[in-house]
Each structure stands twice: as structure tokens, then as C-alpha cells.
mmCIF file of C-alpha atoms and ligand atoms in Angstrom:
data_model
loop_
_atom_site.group_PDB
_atom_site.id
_atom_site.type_symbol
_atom_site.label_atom_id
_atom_site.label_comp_id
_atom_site.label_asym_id
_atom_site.label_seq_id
_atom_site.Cartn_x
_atom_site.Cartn_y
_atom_site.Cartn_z
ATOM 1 C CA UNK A 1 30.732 5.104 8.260
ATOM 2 C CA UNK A 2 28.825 3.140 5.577
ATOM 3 C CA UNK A 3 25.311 2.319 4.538
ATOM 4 C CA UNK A 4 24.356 -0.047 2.062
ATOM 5 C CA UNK A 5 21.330 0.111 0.100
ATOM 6 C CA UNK A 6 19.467 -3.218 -1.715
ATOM 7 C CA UNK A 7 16.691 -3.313 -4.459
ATOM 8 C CA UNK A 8 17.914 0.419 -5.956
ATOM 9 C CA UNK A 9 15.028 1.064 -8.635
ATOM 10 C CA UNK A 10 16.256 3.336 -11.291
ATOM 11 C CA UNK A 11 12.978 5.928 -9.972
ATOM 12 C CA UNK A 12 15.061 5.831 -6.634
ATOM 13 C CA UNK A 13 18.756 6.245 -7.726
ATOM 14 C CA UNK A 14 18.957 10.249 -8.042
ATOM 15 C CA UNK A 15 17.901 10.740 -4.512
ATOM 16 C CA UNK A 16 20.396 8.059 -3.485
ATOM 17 C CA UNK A 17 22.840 9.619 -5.317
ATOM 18 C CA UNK A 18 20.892 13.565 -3.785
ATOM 19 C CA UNK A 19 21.638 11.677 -0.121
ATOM 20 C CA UNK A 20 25.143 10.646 -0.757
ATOM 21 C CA UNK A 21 26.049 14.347 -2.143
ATOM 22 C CA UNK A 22 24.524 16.061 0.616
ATOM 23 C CA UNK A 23 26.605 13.733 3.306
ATOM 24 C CA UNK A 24 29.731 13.287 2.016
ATOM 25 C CA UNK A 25 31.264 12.152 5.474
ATOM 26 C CA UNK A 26 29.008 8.631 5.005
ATOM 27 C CA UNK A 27 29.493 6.007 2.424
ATOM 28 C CA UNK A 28 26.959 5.523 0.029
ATOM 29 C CA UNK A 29 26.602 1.692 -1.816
ATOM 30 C CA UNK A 30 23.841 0.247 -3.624
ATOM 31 C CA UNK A 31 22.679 -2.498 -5.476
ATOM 32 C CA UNK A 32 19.214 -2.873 -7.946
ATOM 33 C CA UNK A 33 19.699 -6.560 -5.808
ATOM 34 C CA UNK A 34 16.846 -7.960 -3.330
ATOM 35 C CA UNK A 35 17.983 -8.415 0.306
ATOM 36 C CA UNK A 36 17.830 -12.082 0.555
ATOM 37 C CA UNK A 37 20.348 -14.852 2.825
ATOM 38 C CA UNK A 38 22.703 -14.609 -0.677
ATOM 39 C CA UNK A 39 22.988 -10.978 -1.282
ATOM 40 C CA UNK A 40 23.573 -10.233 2.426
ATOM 41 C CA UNK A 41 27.023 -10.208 1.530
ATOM 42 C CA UNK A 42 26.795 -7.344 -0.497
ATOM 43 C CA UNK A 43 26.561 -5.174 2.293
ATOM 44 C CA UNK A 44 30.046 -6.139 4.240
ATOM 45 C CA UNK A 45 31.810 -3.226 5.788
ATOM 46 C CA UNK A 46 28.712 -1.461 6.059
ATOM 47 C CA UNK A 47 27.421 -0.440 9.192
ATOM 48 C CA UNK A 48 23.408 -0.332 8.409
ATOM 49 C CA UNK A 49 21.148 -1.240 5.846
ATOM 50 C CA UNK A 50 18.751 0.834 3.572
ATOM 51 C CA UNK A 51 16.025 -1.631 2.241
ATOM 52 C CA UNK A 52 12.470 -2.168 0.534
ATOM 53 C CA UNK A 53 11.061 -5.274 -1.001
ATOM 54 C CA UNK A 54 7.680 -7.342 -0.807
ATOM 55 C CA UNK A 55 9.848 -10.452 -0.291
ATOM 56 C CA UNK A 56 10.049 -11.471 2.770
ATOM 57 C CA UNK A 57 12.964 -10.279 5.282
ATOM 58 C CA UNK A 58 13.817 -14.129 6.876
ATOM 59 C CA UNK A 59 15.178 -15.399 10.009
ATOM 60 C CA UNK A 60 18.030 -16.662 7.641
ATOM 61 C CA UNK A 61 18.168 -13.535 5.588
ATOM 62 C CA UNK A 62 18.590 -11.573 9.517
ATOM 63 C CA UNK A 63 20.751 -13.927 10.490
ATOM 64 C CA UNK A 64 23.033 -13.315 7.248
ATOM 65 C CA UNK A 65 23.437 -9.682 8.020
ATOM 66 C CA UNK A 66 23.862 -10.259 11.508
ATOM 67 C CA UNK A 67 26.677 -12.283 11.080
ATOM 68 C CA UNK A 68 28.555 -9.528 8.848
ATOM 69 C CA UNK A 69 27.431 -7.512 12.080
ATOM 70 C CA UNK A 70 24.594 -5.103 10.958
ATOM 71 C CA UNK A 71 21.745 -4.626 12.586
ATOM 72 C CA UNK A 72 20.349 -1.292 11.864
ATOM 73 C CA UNK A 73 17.598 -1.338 9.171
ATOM 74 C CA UNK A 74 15.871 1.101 7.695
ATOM 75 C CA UNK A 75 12.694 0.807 5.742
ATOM 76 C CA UNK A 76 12.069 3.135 2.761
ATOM 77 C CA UNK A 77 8.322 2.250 3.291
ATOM 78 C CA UNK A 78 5.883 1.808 5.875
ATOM 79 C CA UNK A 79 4.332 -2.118 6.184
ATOM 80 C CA UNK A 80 6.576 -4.120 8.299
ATOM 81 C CA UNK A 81 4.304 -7.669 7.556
ATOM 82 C CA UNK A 82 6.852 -9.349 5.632
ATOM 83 C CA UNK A 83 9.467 -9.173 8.319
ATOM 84 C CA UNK A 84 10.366 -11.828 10.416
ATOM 85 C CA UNK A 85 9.913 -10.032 13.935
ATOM 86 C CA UNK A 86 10.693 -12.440 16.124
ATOM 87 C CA UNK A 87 14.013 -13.265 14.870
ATOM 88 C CA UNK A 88 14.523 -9.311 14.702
ATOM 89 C CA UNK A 89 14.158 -9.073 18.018
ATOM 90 C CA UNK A 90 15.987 -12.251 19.123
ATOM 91 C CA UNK A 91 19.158 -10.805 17.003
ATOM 92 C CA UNK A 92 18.372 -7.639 18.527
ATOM 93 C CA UNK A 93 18.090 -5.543 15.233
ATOM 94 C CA UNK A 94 17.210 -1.828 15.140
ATOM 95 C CA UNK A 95 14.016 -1.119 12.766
ATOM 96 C CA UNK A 96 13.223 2.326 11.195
ATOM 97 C CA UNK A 97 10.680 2.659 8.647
ATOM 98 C CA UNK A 98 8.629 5.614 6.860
ATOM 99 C CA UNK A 99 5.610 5.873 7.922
ATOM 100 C CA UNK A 100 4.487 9.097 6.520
ATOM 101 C CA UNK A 101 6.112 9.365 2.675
ATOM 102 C CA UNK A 102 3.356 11.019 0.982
ATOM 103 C CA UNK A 103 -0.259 9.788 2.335
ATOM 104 C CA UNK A 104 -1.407 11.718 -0.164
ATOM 105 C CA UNK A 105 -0.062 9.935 -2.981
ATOM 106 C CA UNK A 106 -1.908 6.504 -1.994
ATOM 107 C CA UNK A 107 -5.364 8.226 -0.587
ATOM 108 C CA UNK A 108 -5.473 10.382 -4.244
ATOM 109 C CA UNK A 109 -5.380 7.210 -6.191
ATOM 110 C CA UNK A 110 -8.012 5.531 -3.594
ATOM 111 C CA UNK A 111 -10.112 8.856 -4.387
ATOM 112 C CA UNK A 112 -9.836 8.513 -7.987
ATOM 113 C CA UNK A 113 -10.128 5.281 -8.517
ATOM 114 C CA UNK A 114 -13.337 5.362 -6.346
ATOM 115 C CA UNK A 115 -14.583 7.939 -8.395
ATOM 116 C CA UNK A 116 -13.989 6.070 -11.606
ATOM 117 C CA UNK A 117 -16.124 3.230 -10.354
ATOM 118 C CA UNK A 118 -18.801 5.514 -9.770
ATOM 119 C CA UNK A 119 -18.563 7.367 -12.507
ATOM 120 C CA UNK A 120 -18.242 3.825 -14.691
ATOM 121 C CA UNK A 121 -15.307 5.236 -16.485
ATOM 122 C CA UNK A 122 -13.522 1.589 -17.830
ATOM 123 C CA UNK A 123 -17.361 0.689 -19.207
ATOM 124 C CA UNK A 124 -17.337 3.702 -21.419
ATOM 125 C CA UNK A 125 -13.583 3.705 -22.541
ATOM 126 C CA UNK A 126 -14.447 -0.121 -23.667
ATOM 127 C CA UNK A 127 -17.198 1.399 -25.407
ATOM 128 C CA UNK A 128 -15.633 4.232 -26.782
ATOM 129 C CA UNK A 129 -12.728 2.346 -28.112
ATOM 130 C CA UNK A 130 -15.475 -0.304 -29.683
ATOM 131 C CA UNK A 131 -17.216 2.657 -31.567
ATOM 132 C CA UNK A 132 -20.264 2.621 -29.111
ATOM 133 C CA UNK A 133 -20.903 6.079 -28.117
ATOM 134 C CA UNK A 134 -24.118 5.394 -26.540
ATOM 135 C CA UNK A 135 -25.116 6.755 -23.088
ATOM 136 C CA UNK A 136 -27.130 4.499 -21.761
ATOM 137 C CA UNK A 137 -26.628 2.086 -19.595
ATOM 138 C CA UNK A 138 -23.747 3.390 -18.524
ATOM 139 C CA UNK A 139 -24.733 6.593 -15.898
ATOM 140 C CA UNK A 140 -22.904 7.522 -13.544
ATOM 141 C CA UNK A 141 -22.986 7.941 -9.441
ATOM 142 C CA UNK A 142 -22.226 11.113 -7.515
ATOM 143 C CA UNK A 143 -20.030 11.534 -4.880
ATOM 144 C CA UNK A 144 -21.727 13.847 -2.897
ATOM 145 C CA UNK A 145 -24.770 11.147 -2.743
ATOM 146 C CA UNK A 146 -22.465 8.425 -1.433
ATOM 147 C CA UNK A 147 -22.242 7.748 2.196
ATOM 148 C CA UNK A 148 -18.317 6.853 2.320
ATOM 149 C CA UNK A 149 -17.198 4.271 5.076
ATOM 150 C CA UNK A 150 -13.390 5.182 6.002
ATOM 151 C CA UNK A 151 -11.711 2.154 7.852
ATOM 152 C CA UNK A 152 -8.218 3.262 9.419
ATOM 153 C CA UNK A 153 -8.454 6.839 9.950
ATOM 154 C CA UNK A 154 -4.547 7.190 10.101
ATOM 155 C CA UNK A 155 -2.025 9.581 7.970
ATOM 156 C CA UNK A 156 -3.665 8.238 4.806
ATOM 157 C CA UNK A 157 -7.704 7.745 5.169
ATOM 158 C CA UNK A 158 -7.356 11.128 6.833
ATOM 159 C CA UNK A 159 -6.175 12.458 3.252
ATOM 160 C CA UNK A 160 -8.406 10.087 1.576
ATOM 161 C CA UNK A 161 -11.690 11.788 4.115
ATOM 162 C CA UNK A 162 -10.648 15.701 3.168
ATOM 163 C CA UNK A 163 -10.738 14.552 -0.745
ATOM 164 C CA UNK A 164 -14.213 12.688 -0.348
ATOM 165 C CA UNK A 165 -15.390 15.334 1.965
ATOM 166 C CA UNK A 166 -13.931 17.801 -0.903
ATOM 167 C CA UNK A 167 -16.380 16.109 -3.624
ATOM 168 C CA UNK A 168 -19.156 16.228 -1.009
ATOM 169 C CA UNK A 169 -19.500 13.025 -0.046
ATOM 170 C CA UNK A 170 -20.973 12.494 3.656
ATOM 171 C CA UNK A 171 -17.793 10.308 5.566
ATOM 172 C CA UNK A 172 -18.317 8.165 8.481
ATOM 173 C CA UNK A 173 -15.074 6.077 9.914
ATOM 174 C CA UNK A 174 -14.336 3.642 11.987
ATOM 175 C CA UNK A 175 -11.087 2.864 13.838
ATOM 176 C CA UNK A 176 -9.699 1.015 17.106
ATOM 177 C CA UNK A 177 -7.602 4.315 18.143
ATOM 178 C CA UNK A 178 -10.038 7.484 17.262
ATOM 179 C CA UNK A 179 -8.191 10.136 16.460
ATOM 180 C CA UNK A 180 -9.445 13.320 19.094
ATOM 181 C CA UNK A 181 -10.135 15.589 16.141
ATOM 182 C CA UNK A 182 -12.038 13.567 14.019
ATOM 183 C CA UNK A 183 -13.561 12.314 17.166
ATOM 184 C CA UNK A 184 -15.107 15.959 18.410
ATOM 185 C CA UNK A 185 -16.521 16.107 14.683
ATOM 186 C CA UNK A 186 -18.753 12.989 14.913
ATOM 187 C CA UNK A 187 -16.799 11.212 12.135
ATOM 188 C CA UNK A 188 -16.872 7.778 14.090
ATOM 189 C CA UNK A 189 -19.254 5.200 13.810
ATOM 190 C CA UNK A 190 -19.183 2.695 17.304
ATOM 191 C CA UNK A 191 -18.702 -0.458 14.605
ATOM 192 C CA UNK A 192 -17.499 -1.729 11.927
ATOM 193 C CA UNK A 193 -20.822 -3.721 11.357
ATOM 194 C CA UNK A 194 -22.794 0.147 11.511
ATOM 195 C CA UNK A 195 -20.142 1.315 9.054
ATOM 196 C CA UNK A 196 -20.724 -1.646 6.787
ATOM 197 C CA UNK A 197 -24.684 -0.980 7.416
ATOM 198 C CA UNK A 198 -24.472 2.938 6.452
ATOM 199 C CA UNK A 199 -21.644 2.989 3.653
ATOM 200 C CA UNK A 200 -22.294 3.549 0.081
ATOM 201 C CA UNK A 201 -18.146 3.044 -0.460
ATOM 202 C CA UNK A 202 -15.900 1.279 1.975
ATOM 203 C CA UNK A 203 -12.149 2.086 2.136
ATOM 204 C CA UNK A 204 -9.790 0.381 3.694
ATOM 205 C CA UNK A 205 -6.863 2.180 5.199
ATOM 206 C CA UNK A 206 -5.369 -0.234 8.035
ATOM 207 C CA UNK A 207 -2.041 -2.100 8.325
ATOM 208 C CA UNK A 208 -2.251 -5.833 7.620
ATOM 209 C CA UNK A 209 -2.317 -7.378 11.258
ATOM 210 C CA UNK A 210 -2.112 -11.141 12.324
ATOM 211 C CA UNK A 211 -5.643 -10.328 13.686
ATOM 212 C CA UNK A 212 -7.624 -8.875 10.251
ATOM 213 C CA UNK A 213 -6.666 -11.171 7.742
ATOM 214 C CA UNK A 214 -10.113 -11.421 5.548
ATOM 215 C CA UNK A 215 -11.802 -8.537 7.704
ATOM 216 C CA UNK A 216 -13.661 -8.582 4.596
ATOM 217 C CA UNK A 217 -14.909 -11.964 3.749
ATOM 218 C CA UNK A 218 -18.793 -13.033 3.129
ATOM 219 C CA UNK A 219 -19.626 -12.597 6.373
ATOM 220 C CA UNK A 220 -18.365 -8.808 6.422
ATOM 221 C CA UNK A 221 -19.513 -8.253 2.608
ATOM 222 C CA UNK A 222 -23.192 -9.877 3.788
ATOM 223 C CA UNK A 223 -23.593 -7.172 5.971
ATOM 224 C CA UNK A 224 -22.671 -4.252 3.280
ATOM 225 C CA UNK A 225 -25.310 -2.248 1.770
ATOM 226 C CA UNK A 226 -26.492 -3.665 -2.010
ATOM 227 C CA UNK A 227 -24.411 -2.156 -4.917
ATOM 228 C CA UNK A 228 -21.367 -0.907 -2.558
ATOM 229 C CA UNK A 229 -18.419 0.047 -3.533
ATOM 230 C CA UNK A 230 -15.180 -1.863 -1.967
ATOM 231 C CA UNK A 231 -11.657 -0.049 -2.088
ATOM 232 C CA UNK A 232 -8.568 -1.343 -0.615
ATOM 233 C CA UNK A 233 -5.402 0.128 -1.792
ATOM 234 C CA UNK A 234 -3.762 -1.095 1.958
ATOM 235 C CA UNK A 235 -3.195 -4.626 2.142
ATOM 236 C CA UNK A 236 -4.062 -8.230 -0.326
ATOM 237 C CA UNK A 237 -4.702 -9.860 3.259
ATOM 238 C CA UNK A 238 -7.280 -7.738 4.489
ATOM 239 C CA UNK A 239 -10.040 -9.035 1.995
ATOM 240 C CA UNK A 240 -11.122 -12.455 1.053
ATOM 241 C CA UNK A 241 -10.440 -12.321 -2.850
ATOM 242 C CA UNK A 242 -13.133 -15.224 -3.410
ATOM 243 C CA UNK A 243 -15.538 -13.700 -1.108
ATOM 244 C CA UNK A 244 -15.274 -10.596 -3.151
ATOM 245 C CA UNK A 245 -15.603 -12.590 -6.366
ATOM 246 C CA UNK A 246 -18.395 -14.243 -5.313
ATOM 247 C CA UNK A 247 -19.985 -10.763 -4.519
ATOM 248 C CA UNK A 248 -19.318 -9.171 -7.752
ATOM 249 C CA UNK A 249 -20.918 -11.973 -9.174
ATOM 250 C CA UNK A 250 -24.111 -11.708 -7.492
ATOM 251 C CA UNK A 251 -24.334 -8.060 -8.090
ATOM 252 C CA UNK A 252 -24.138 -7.580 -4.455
ATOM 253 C CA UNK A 253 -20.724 -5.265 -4.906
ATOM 254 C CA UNK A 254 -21.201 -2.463 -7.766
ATOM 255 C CA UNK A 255 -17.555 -2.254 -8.346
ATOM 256 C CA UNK A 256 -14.097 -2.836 -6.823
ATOM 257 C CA UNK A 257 -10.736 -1.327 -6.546
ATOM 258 C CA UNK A 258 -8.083 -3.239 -5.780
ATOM 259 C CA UNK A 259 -4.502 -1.894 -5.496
ATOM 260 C CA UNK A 260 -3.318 -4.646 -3.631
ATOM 261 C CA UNK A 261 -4.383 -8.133 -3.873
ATOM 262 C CA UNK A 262 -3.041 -10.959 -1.498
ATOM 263 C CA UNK A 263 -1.089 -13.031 -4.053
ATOM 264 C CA UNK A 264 0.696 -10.229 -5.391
ATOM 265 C CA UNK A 265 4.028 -11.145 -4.386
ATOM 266 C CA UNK A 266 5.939 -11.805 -7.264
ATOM 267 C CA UNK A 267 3.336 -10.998 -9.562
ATOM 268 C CA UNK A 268 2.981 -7.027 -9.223
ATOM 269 C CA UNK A 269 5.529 -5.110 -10.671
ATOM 270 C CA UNK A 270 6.580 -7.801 -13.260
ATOM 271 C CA UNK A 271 6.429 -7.921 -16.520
ATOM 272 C CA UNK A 272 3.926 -11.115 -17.690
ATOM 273 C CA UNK A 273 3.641 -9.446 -21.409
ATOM 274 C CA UNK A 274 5.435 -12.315 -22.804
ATOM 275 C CA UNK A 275 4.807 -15.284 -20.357
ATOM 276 C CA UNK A 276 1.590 -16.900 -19.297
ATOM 277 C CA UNK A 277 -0.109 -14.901 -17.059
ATOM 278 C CA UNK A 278 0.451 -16.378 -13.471
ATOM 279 C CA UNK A 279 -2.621 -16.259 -12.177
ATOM 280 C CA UNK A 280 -6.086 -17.105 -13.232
ATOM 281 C CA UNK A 281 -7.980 -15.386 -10.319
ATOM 282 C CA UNK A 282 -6.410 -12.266 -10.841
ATOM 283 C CA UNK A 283 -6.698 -12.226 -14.362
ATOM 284 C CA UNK A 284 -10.458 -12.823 -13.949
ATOM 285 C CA UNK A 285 -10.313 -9.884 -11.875
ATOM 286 C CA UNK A 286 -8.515 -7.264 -14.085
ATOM 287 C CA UNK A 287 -10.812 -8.346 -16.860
ATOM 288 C CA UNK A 288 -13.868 -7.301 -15.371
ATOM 289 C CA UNK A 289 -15.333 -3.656 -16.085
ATOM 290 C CA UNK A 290 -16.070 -2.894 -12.613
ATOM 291 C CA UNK A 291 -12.987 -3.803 -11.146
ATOM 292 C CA UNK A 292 -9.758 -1.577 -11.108
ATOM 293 C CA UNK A 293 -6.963 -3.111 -10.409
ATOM 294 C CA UNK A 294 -3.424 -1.144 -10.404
ATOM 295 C CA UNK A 295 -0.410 -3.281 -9.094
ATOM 296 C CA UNK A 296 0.490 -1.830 -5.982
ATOM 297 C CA UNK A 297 1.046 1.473 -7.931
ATOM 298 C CA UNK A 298 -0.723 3.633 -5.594
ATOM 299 C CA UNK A 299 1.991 4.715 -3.830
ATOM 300 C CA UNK A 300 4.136 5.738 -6.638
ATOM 301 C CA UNK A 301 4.522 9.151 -6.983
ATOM 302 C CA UNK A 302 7.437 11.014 -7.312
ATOM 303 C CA UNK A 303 6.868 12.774 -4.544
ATOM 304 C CA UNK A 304 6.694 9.620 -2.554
ATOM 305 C CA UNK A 305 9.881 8.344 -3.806
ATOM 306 C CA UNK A 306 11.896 10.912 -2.691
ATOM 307 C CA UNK A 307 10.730 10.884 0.750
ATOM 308 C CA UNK A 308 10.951 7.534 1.074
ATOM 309 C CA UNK A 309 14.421 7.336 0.037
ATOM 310 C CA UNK A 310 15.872 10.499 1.608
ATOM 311 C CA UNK A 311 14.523 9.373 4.743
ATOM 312 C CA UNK A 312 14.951 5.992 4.968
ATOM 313 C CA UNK A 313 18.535 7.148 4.412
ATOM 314 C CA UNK A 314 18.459 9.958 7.305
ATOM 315 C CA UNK A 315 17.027 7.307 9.979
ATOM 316 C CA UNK A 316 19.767 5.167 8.826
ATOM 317 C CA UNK A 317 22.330 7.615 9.331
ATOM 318 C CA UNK A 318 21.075 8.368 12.883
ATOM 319 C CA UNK A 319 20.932 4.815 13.650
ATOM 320 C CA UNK A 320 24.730 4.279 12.759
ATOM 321 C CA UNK A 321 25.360 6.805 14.711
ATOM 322 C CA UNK A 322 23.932 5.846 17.911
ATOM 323 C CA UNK A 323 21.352 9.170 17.831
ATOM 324 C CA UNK A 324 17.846 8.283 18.155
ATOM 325 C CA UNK A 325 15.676 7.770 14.894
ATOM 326 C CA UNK A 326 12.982 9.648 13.771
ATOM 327 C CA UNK A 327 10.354 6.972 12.870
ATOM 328 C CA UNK A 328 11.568 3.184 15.139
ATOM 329 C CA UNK A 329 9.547 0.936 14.594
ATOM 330 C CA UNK A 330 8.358 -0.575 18.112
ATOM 331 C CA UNK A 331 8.358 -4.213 17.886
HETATM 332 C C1 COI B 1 4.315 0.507 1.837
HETATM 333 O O1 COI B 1 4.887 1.588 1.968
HETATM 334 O O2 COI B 1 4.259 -0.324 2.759
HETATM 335 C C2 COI B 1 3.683 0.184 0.570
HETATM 336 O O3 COI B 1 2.726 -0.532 0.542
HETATM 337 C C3 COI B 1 4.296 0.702 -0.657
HETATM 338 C C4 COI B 1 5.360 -0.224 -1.110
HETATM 339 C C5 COI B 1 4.892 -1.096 -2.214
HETATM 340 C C6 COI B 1 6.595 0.535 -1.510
#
């Protein structure tokens, strides 16, 4: 049997290549290629697919590799908002994805990068590197005084608690499913309007839904505490990037970290070093010192990487094989 692979980083190709070896009876092909309706093709002969991109997965791109018969697709990550479901499920295609990489790798960057904002660590480096070794105004917020508001209290704002909880911050969290642990410790708050009310930091840690585009918007932000600290290293959609603006501007939000950002497609993980920079809202945004903006990196750990890819491939292999896969995803 055969399994093709599309959008191969260079990070990724040893544990291909640590796959392959270690299951010599299946094929192994790859490409550094996008899946799109074009590069389909690529993956002829093969009896599933091994894919991750931001791009979108099409009713025409489907179709493509329906028609060269494949239907088995596995994920190497966990979102599943750029795929066309619908047509998925018309063609009847077989979804895996990895839901649980490394949670640790994207709620440790959350953790530091909240810290930084507290601690006001880009104000001083621009300092330091301008010769200004001054103190003031620049002090510094501890995280055992903050109040931190965990929204999504899956695999990864779990982590992302135990680390704040670790510094000795006080965590409250809201979520739709409440996890029975978390729930017997009196983590949860009954709404997300009391968790915007008590929080010192908010963190997002939900899937981007059809139903929580914006979540945060003025509205949402109006109801924050003054100076609060807004992290989202889950989804661009979830937060109103003007609304946020708009709040950093009125001093209403102290700071902001932003590992994802709703235009990103196409613009995170690119190199704009020597072409105008695409985007003028986003470039407002990484310019500012109390924003922290990382392009979609928080996930990128080596550790990460090689989960995602050795198991990506191992659903994939069961899939082929007509044995039931570790992580479906139900659509
Ligand atoms: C995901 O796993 O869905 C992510 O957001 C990380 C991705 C950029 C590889």
C-alpha cells in the first residue's frame, strides 16, 4: 500500500523518512507541494493522504483526489476550519487528525508570552538596545497577583492552567463541556461575561467554530476588567482585530498576544523581508510595544513535529487498512 504526503517542510522530513523506515511494507511519497485541485495528481497510486496546510482543503481540491480514488486523510494537526466538510462528507472521505501533538508546546508559549507582557519585556529590550537603562516607567506585573481567565479548558488551556497555577496565579475557566476534574476543584466560572468581569489575563484556548467568530469584539472587550491582558494563540477568527485595536488604543487592554491573527493566511510563515509588507493592520500591530505577535509559531516545537508527523502517518496507515483510527474526526 501507499501514502502520499503534501507540504513536506524540511523540520518534518526525518520523521517522514523515521515512519517510512520503521514500516517498510507501506510506501512512503512526499512532496514540499500544497494539496490544492493541481497537485492532487501527485498522489496517484496512493491509497491515502498525509496533509497540513492553512489553505483551504476545497470541494474541487476533494473532488480531485476523489477522482484518483482516495479518500482517507489524515491531518498532521488539529483545526479542521479550513476544510470543506460538506463536500467531505458528500464524497464520503475518511478524516483523521492530531488532536493532542504536544499541548504543551502551544500553552508554554501562551505562558510566556503572557508573562512577557506583564513583565513589559519588548519595552525594556527597545530601551536597552537604545542605551536607556532606566527603570522607570517600565515595572513589571506579577503573576501570582493576576486573576487568569482560561477559555477552552481542553488538552491545551489545561497545560496552559498548571503553568499559571505554577507561577501562582489564581485561574478561573470557563467552557461549554466542564471537564469533571477541574469541575470538583471550583475552576469554573457559570459565564463567560463573570470570567471577563474577574480576569486580570484572558486566554483563549477554543477551536474556531461557525458560532464564535469575534467572541471577542467591543462588546466582549467592554465588559473586561481595565488594563487586561488578551492572549489568543488558538484561532485569528475568534477576536475582532479592530475591536482589539481600538482597545489598545484607549488603554483599555494593557497588552496583547497574538499568535494567530485572522488574515494570516498567506502572510504567516512567509518571508516579506524583501517585499512590501502585506498588510498595514498587522504591521501596526507588531510595531506596538505591548503587543506580541509570533506567526503561528506557537506550536512549533520539535517535539510537536514529530508527533504530528509520526502520527498523522500511523492513522493513515490504519485507515488504508480498513482498522479503525486512533483520532477520526466526527464530522
Ligand atoms: C493546528 O494544529 O491546528 C495549528 O494551529 C498548528 C498548525 C499551524 C500546524
Amino acid at each position: 500500500k501507499r501514502i502520499f504526503a503534501f507540504s513536506i517542510r524540511k523540520d518534518e522530513e526525518p520523521y517522514v523518512k523515521e515512519w517510512a523506515k520503521a514500516h517498510p511494507e507501506i510506501e512512503v511519497g512526499y512532496t514540499d507541494e500544497l494539496l490544492t485541485e493541481k497537485t492532487a495528481k501527485y498522489a496517484k497510486d496512493a491509497n491515502g493522504v498525509v496533509v497540513y496546510q492553512q489553505l483551504s482543503y476545497t470541494a474541487e481540491t476533494l473532488q480531485a483526489l476523489a477522482d484518483l480514488g482516495i479518500t482517507k486523510m489524515s491531518l498532521r494537526n488539529v483545526g479542521v476550519d479550513n476544510i470543506d466538510l460538506d463536500k467531505a462528507k458528500a464524497l464520503g472521505f475518511e478524516i483523521t487528525n492530531v488532536p493532542v501533538y504536544s499541548p504543551n508546546a502551544i500553552a508554554e508559549h501562551a505562558a510566556i508570552q503572557t508573562a512577557r507582557v506583564l513583565r513589559q519585556t519588548k519595552v525594556l529590550d527597545e530601551k536597552i538596545e537604545n542605551g536607556d537603562l532606566r527603570w522607570a516607567p517600565t515595572i513589571g506585573r506579577e503573576v501570582r497577583d493576576q486573576t487568569v481567565g482560561v477559555i477552552g479548558t481542553g488538552h491545551i488551556g489545561r497545560v496552559y492552567m498548571q503553568i499559571m497555577e505554577g507561577f501562582g496565579a489564581k485561574v478561573i475557566a470557563f467552557d461549554t463541556y466542564q471537564n469533571p476534574e477541574l469541575k470538583q476543584k471550583g475552576y469554573y466560572v457559570d459565564t463567560l461575561d463573570e470570567l471577563y468581569a474577574k480576569s486580570d489575563v484572558i486566554s483563549l484556548h477554543v477551536p474556531a467554530t461557525k458560532d464564535n467568530t469575534h467572541m471577542i469584539n467591543s462588546n466582549s472587550i467592554s465588559k473586561m476588567k481595565d488594563d487586561v491582558v488578551l492572549v489568543n494563540c488558538s484561532r485569528g477568527a475568534l477576536v475582532d482585530t479592530d475591536a482589539v485595536i481600538k482597545a489598545l488604543d484607549s488603554g483599555k487592554i494593557f497588552g496583547f498576544v497574538m499568535d494567530t491573527y485572522e488574515d494570516e493566511v498567506g502572510i504567516f510563515n512567509a518571508d516579506w523581508r524583501h517585499k512590501d509588507f502585506p498588510d498595514k493592520r498587522l504591521e501596526n500591530l507588531i510595531h506596538r510595544s505591548n503587543v506580541l505577535v509570533t506567526p503561528h509559531t506557537a506550536f512549533y516545537t520539535t517535539h510537536a513535529v514529530r508527533n504530528m508527523v509520526l502520527k498523522a502517518f500511523d492513522n493513515n496507515c490504519n485507515l488504508i487498512n480498513n482498522k479503525p483510527a486512533d483520532t477520526p474526526v466526527a464530522y
